[in-house]
Each structure stands twice: as C-alpha cells, then as structure tokens.
PDB file of C-alpha atoms in Angstrom:
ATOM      1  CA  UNK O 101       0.000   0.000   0.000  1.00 43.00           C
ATOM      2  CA  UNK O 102       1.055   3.464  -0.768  1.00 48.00           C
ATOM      3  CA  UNK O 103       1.588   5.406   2.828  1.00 53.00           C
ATOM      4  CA  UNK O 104       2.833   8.769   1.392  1.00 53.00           C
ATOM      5  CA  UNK O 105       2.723   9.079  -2.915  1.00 61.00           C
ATOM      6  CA  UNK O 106       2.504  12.586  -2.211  1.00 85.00           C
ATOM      7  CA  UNK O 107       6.211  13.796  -2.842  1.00 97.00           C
ATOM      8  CA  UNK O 108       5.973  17.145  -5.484  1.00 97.00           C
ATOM      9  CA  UNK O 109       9.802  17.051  -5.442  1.00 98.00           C
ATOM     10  CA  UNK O 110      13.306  15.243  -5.013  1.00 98.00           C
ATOM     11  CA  UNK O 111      17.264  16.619  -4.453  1.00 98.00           C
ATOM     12  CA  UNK O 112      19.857  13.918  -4.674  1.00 98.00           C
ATOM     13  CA  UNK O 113      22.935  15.011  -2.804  1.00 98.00           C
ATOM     14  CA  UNK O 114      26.607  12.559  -3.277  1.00 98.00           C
ATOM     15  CA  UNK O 115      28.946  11.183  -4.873  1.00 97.00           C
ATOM     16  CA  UNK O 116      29.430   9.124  -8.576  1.00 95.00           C
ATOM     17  CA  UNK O 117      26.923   6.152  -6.307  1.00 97.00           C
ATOM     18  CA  UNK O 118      24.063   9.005  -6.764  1.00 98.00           C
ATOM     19  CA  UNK O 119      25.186  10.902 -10.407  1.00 97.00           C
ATOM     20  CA  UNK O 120      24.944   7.261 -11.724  1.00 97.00           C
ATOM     21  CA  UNK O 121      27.999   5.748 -12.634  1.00 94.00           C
ATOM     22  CA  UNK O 122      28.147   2.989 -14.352  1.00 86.00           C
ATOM     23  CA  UNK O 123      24.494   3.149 -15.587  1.00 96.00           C
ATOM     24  CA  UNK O 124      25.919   4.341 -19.208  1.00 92.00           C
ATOM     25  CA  UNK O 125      23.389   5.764 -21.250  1.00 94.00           C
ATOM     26  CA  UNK O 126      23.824   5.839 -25.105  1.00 92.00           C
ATOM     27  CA  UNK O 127      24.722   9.531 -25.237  1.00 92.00           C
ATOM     28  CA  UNK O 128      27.573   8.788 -22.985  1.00 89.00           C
ATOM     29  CA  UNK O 129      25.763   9.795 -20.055  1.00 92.00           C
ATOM     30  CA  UNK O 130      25.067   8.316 -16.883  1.00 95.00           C
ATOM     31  CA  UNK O 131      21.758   7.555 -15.314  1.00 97.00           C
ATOM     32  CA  UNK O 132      21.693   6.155 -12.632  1.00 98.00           C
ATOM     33  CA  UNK O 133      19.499   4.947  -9.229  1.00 98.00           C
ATOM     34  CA  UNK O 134      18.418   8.423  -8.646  1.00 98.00           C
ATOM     35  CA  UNK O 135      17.045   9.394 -12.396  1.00 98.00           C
ATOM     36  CA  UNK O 136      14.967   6.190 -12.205  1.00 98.00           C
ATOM     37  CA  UNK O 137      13.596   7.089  -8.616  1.00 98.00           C
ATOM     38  CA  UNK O 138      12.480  10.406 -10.084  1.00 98.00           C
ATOM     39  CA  UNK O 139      11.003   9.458 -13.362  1.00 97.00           C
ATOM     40  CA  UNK O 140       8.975   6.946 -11.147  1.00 96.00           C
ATOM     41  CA  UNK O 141       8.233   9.708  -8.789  1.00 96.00           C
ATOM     42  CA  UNK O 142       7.386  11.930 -11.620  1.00 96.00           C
ATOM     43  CA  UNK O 143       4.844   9.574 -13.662  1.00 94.00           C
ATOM     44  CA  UNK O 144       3.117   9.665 -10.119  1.00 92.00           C
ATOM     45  CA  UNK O 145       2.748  13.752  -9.716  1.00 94.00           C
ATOM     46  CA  UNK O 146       2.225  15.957 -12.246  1.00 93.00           C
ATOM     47  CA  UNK O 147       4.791  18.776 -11.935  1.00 95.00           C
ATOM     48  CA  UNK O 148       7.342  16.833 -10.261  1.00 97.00           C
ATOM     49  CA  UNK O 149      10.589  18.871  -9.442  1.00 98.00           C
ATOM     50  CA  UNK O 150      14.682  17.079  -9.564  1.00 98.00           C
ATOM     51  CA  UNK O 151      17.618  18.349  -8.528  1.00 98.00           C
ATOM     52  CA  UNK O 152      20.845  16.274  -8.530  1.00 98.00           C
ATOM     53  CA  UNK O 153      24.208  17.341  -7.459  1.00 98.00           C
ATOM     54  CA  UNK O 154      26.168  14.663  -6.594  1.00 98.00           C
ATOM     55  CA  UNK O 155      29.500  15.035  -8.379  1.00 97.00           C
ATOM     56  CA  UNK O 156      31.994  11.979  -8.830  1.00 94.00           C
ATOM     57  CA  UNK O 157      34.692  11.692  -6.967  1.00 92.00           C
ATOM     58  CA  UNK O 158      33.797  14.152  -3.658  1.00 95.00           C
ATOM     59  CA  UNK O 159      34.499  13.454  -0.346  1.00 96.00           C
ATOM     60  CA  UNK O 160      32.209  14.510   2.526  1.00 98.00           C
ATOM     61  CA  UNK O 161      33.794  17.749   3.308  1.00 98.00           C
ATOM     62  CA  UNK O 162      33.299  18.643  -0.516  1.00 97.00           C
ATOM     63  CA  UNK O 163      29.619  17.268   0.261  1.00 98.00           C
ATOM     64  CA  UNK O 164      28.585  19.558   3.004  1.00 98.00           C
ATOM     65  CA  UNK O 165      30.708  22.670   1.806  1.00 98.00           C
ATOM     66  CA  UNK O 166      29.193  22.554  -1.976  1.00 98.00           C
ATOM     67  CA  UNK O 167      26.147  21.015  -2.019  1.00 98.00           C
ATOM     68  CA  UNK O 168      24.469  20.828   1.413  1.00 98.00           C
ATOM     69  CA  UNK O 169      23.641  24.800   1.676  1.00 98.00           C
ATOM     70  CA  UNK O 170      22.313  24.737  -2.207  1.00 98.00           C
ATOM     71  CA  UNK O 171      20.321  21.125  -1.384  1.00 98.00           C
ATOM     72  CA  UNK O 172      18.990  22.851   1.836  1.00 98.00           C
ATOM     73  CA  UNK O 173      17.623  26.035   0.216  1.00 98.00           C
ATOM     74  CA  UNK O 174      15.488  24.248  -2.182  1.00 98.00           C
ATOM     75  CA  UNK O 175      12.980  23.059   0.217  1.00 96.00           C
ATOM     76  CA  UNK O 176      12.057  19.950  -1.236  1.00 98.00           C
ATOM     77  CA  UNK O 177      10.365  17.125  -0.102  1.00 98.00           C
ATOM     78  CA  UNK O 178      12.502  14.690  -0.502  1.00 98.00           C
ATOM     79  CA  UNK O 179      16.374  14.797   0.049  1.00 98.00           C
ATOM     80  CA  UNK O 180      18.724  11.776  -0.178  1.00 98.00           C
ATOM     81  CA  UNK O 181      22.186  11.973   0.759  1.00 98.00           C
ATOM     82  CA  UNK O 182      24.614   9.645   0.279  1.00 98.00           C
ATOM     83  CA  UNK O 183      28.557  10.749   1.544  1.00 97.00           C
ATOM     84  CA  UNK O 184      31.630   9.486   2.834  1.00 97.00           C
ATOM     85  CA  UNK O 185      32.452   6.459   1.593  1.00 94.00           C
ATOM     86  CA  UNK O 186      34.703   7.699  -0.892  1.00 92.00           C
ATOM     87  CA  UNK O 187      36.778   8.864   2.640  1.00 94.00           C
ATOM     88  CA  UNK O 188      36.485   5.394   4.144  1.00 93.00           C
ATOM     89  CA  UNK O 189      38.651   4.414   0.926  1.00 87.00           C
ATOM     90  CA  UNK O 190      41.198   6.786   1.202  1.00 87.00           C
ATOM     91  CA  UNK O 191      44.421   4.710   3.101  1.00 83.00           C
ATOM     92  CA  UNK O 192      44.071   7.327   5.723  1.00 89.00           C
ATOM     93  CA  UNK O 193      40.738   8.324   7.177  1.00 94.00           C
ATOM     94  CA  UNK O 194      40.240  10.379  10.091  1.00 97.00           C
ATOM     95  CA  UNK O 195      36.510   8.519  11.167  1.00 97.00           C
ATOM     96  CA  UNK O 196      35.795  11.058  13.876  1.00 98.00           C
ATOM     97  CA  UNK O 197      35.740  13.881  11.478  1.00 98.00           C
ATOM     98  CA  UNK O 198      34.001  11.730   8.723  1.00 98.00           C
ATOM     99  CA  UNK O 199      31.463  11.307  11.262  1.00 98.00           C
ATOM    100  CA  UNK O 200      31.253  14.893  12.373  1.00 98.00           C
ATOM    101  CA  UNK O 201      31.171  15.914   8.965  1.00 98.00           C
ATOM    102  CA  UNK O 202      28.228  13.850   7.958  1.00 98.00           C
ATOM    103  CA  UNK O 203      26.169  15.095  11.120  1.00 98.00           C
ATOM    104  CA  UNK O 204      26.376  18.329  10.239  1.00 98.00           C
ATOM    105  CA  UNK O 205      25.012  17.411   6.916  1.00 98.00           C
ATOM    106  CA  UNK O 206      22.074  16.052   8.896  1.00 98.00           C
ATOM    107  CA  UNK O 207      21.536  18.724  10.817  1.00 98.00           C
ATOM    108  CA  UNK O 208      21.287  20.836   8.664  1.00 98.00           C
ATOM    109  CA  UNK O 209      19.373  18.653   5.479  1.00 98.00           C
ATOM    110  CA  UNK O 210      17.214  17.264   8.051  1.00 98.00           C
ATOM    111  CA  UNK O 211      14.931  20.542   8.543  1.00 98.00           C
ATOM    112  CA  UNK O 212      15.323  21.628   5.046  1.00 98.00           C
ATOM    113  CA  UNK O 213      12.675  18.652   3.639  1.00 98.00           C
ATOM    114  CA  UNK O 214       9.640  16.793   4.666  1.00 97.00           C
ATOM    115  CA  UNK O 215      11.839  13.479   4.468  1.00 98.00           C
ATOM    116  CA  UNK O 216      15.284  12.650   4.493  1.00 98.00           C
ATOM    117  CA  UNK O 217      16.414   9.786   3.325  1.00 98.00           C
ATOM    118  CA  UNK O 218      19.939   8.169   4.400  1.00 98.00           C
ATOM    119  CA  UNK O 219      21.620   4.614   3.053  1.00 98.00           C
ATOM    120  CA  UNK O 220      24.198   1.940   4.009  1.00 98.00           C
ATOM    121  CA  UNK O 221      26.091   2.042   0.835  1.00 96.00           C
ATOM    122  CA  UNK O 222      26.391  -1.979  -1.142  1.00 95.00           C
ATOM    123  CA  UNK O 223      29.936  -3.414  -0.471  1.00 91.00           C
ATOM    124  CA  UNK O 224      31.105  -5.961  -3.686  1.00 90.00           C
ATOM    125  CA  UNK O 225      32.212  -9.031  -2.533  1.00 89.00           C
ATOM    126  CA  UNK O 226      36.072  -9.121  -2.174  1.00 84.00           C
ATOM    127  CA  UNK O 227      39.378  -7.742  -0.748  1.00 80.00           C
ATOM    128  CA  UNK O 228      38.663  -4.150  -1.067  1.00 71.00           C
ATOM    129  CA  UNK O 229      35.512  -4.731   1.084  1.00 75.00           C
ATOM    130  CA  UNK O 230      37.213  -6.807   3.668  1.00 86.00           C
ATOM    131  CA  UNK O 231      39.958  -4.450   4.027  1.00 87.00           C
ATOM    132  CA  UNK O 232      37.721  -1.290   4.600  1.00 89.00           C
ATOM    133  CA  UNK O 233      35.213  -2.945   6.372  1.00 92.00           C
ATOM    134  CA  UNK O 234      35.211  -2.034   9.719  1.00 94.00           C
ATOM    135  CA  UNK O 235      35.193   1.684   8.607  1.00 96.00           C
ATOM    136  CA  UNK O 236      32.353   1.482   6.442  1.00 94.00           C
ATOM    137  CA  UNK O 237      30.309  -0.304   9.462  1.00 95.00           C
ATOM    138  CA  UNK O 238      31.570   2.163  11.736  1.00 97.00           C
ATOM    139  CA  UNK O 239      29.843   4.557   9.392  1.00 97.00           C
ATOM    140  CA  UNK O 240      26.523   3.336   8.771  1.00 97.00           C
ATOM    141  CA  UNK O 241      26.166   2.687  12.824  1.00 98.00           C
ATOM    142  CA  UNK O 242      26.693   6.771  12.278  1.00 98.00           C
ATOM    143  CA  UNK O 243      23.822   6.588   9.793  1.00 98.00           C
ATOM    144  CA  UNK O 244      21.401   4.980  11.852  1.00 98.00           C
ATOM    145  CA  UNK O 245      22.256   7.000  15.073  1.00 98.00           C
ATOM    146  CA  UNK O 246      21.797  10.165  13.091  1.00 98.00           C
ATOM    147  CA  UNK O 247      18.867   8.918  11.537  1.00 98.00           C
ATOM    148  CA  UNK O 248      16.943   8.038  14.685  1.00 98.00           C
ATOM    149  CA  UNK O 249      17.465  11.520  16.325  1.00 98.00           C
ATOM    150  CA  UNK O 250      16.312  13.125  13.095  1.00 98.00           C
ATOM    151  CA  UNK O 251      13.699  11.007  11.359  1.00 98.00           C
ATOM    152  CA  UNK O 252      15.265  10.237   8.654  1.00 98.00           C
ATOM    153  CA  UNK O 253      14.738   6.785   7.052  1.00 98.00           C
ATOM    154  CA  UNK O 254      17.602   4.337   6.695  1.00 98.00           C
ATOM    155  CA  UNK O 255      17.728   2.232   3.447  1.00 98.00           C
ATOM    156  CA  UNK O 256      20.166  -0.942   3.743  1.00 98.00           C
ATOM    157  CA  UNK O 257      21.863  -1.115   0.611  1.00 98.00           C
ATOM    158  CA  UNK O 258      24.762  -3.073   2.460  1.00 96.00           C
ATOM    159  CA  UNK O 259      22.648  -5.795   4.085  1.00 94.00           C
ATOM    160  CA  UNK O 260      21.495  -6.576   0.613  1.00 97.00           C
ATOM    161  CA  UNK O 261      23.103 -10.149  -0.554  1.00 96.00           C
ATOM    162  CA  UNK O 262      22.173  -9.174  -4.332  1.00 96.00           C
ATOM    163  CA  UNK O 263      24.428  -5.802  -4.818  1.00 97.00           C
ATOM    164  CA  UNK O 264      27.219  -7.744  -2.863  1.00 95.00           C
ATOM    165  CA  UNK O 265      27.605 -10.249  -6.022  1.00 95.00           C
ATOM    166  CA  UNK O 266      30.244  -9.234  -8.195  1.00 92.00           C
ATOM    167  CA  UNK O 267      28.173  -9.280 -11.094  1.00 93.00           C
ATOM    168  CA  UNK O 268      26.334  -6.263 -10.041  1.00 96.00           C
ATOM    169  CA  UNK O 269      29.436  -4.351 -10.094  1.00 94.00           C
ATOM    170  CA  UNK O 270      31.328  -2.572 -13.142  1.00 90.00           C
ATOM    171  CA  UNK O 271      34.750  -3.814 -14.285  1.00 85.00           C
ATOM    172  CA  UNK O 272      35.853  -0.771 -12.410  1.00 85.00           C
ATOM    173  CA  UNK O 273      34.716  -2.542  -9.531  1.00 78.00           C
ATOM    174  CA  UNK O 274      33.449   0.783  -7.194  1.00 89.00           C
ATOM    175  CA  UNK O 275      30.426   1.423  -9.848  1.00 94.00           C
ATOM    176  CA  UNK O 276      26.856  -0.751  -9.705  1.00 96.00           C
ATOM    177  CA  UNK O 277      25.875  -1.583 -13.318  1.00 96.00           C
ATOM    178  CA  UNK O 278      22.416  -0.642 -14.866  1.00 97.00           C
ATOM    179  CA  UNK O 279      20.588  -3.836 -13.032  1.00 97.00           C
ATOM    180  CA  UNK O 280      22.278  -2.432  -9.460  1.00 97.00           C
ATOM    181  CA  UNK O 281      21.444   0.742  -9.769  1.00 98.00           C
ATOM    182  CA  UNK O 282      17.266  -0.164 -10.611  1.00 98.00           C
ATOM    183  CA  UNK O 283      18.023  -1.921  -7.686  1.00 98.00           C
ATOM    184  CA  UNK O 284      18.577   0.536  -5.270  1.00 98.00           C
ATOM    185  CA  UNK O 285      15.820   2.814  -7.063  1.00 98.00           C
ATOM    186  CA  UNK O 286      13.344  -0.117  -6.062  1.00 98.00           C
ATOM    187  CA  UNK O 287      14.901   0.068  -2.577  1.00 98.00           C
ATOM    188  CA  UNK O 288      14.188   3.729  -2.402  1.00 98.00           C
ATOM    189  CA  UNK O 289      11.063   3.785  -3.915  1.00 98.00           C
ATOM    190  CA  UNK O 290       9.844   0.860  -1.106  1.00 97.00           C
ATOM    191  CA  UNK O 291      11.095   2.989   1.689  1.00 97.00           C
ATOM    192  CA  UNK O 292       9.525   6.285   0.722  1.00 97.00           C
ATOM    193  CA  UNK O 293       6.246   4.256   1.376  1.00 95.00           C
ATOM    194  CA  UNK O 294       5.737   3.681  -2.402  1.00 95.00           C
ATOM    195  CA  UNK O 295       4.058  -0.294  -3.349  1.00 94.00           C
ATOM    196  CA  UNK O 296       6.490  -2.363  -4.345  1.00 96.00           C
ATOM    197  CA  UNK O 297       7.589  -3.358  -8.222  1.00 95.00           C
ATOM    198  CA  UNK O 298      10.041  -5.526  -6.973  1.00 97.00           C
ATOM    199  CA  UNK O 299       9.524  -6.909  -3.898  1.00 96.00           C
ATOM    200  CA  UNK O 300      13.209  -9.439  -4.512  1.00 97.00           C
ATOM    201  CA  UNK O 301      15.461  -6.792  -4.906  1.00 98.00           C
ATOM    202  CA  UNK O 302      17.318  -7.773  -2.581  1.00 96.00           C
ATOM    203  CA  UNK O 303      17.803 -10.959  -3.325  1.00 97.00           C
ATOM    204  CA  UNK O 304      20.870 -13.095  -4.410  1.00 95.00           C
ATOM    205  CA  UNK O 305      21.793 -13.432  -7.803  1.00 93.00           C
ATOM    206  CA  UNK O 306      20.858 -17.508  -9.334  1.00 87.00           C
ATOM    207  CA  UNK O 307      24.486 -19.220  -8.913  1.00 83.00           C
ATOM    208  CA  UNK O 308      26.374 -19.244 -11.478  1.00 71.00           C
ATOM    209  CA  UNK O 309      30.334 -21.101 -12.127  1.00 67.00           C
ATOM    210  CA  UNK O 310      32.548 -18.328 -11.639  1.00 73.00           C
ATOM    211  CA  UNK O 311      35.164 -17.466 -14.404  1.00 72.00           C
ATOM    212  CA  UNK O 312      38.240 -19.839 -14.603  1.00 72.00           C
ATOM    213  CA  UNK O 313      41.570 -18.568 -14.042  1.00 65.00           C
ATOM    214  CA  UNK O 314      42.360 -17.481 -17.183  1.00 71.00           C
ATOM    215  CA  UNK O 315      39.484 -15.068 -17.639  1.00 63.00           C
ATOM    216  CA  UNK O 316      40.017 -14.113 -13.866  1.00 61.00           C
ATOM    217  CA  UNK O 317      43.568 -12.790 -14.913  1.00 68.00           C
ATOM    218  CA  UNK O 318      42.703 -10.922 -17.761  1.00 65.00           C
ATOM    219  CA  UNK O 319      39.907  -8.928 -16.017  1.00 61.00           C
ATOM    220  CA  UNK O 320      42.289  -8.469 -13.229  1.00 59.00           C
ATOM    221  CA  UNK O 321      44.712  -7.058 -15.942  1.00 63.00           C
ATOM    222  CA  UNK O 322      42.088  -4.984 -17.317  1.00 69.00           C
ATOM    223  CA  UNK O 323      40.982  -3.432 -14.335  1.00 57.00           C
ATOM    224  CA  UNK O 324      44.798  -2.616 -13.444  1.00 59.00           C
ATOM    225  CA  UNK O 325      45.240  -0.848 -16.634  1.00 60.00           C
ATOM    226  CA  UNK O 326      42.420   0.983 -17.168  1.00 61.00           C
ATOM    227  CA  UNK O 327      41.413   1.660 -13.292  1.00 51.00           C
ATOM    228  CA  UNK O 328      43.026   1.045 -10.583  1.00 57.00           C
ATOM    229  CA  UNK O 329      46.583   2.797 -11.835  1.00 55.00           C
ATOM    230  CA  UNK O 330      44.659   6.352 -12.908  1.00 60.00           C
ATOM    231  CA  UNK O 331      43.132   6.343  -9.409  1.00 57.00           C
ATOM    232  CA  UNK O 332      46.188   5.575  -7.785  1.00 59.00           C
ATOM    233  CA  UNK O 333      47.701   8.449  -9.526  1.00 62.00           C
ATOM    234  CA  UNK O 334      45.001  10.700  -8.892  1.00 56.00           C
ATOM    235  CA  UNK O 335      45.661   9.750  -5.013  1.00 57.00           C
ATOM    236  CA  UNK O 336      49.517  10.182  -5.546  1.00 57.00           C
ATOM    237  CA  UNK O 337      48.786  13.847  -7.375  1.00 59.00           C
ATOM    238  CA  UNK O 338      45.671  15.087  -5.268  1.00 62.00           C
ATOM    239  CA  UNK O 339      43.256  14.975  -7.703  1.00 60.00           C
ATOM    240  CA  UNK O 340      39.447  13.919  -8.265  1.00 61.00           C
ATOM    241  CA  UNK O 341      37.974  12.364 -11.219  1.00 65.00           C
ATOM    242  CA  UNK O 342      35.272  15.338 -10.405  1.00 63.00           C
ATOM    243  CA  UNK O 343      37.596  18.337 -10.212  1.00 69.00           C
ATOM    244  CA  UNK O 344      35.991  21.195 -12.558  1.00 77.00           C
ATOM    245  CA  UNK O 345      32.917  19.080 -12.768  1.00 89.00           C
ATOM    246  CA  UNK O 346      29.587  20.701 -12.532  1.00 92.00           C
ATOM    247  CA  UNK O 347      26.562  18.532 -10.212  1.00 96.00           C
ATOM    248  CA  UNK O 348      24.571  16.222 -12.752  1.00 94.00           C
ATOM    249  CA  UNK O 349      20.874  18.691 -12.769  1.00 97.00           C
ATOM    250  CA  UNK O 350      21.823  21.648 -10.514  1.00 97.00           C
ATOM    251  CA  UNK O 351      18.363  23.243 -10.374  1.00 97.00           C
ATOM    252  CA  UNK O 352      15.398  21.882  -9.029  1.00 98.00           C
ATOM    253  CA  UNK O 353      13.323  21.815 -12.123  1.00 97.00           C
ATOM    254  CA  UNK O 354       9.881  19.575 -13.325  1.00 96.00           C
ATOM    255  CA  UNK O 355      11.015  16.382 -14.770  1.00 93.00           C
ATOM    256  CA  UNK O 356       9.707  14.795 -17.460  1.00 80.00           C
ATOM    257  CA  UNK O 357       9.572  11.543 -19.139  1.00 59.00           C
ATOM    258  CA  UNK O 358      12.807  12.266 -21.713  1.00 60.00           C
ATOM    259  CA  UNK O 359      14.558  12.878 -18.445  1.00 62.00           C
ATOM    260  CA  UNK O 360      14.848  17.106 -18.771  1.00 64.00           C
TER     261      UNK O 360
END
C-alpha cells in the first residue's frame, strides 16, 4: 500500500553512487538509481521537481561545503544523501571527522525537507571490502544513530546479498551496473512508502560457475590498466575524477519523461 505518494519534489545530494555511474546511457551519459527514482516519482505527480548534485569523486567535506547549503535552500520534499564512503577508501581516514562531517550534513538537510532519506552504501564481494570494512560499518552505525534523532529513514543497501555479487558491479569494480542501480531505485522507492515493483530486490543473484583462471587474470589485468593505476595516480597527485565538474541537474526543475 502506498503510505505517502505525495512527494511534489526530489534533491539527490553525493557522490558518482548518486550521479549514476556505471548506468551508461547511449549519449555517454550516466543515469543512474536516482534518475529512475524520479522518473517513477514523476509519472506519479504531475509537476514533479529534480535536482541532482552529486558530483563523482567528492568526499564529505566537498559534500557539506558545496552542495548541502544549495540542497537545503530548495525546500524539497525529498532529500537523499549519500557521503563518505569515498573517505572510508582513502588509506588514511580520520573517522571522527568523517562522522562529524556527515552530522552536520544532517543537521542541517534534516529541517530543510519533509523526508530525508539516508543509506548503508552496497559493499562488492572481495578484498577491497574486507579491508575497509570495519570503517564502512563504523559509518553506517553513524547513519542509523543520526537517523533516529532526526527522522530520517535508513535504506540498507549493504545488508542486501544481491548488490554484494560481483556481477552487479562494473569492471571498475566501485560502480553498480544498470541492473544495481534499478536496484537501489526499487529500494528507495519501497522505503519512501511507495508499493512495491520488486519486492526481490534484494535478493541473491541464481548461482552461477565463476570465471576460470584465465578469464580471472585478464579482467584483473584490465581493471589494473584501465582503473586502478589512474586512481592511484590521482591519489599520488591530489586529484578527483570530479575536479571542474559541474553537479549532474543543478536546479530543481519539473522532470519529465525524456529525463529534462
């Protein structure tokens, strides 16, 4: 049953997990999880207003100094925010001020809408999320304290055994494909009080053999060359694949079903 179909308007506020990468449109663009939770929204209300402006790349501080105060002053409805994990990636991450930093976010998004909406970010299978973790868990027990005191609702992305699978995940392996990201726009959709479409999104993926050791090593290769070595030397150099970039749909304008 629909609780609250009501929403007249939607802000995404992030990183690349909310402009859309790897949901690769045609035009080179990216979609994503939070175009496909407005157009839904949209077909529902006439007049429906989007605003994204996550930007790939950002870390929380970047989050709450560039796009929290615009997010804020648009009074929507509906504001997600999704920050931080990028920081829990970094080889040195100062969790206290990650923390801090996303709590003022709160505080001050919280007000701002008639419902916030927070997430525990999916984790792929493998050594990258084994390694970081006890960070990212020490972040989302942030997310749920924050979102208690301030009504916000929680979705759990992370608890989700489907968008763990490898298969859900880009060869770039930090980027949900076009199936994980309509995913997490079912997820969304669900918790916003919205009937369900999908009521397995969650679930596991059918079992399949995984790839033998040959084809294991050349994606391995692959992702060394064309991803893992540019973001190490964006790390080494201090850049961001989103420095100079501008937020995906920085005004909060009525959506329609093209996607302007």
């Amino acid at each position: 049953m629909d609780t609250n179909p009501a929403y007249t308007s939607l802000v995404a506020v992030g990183d690349s997990f909310t402009e859309g990468m790897s949901d690769l449109l045609p035009d080179g663009s990216y979609r994503g999880w939070a175009d496909l939770l407005a157009a839904r929204m949209a077909a529902r209300t006439p007049g429906f207003r989007y605003a994204n402006l996550a930007v790939r790349g950002k870390l929380i501080g970047q989050i709450v100094e560039e796009q929290v105060p615009v997010a804020a002053a648009m009074d929507a409805d509906v504001i997600t925010l999704v920050g931080g994990l990028n920081d829990t990636l970094r080889p040195k991450c100062d969790m206290g001020r990650v923390k801090g930093l996303l709590t003022e976010a709160v505080e001050r998004l919280a007000p701002s809408c008639k419902q916030l909406v927070l997430m525990h970010s999916p984790g792929r299978q493998g050594p990258v999320l084994e390694r970081f973790r006890p960070r990212m868990e020490e972040l989302f027990v942030c997310v749920d304290d924050l979102a208690a005191r301030h009504g916000a609702l929680v979705v759990d992305l992370y608890g989700a055994p489907g968008l763990s699978d490898p298969r859900m995940w880009d060869v770039d392996r930090l980027h949900l494909t076009a199936e994980g990201h309509r995913r997490v726009a079912e997820a969304v959709w669900q918790a916003l009080g919205h009937e369900a479409e999908d009521a397995d999104w969650h679930a596991a993926l059918p079992t399949a053999l995984p790839p033998n050791w040959i084809a294991r090593r050349i994606a391995d290769a692959r992702f060394t060359r064309q991803h893992l070595l540019p973001w190490i030397g964006r790390r080494l150099t201090g850049r961001s694949s989103g420095d100079g970039r501008p937020p995906k749909r920085p005004e909060l304008l009525p959506y329609d079903e093209s996607g302007a």
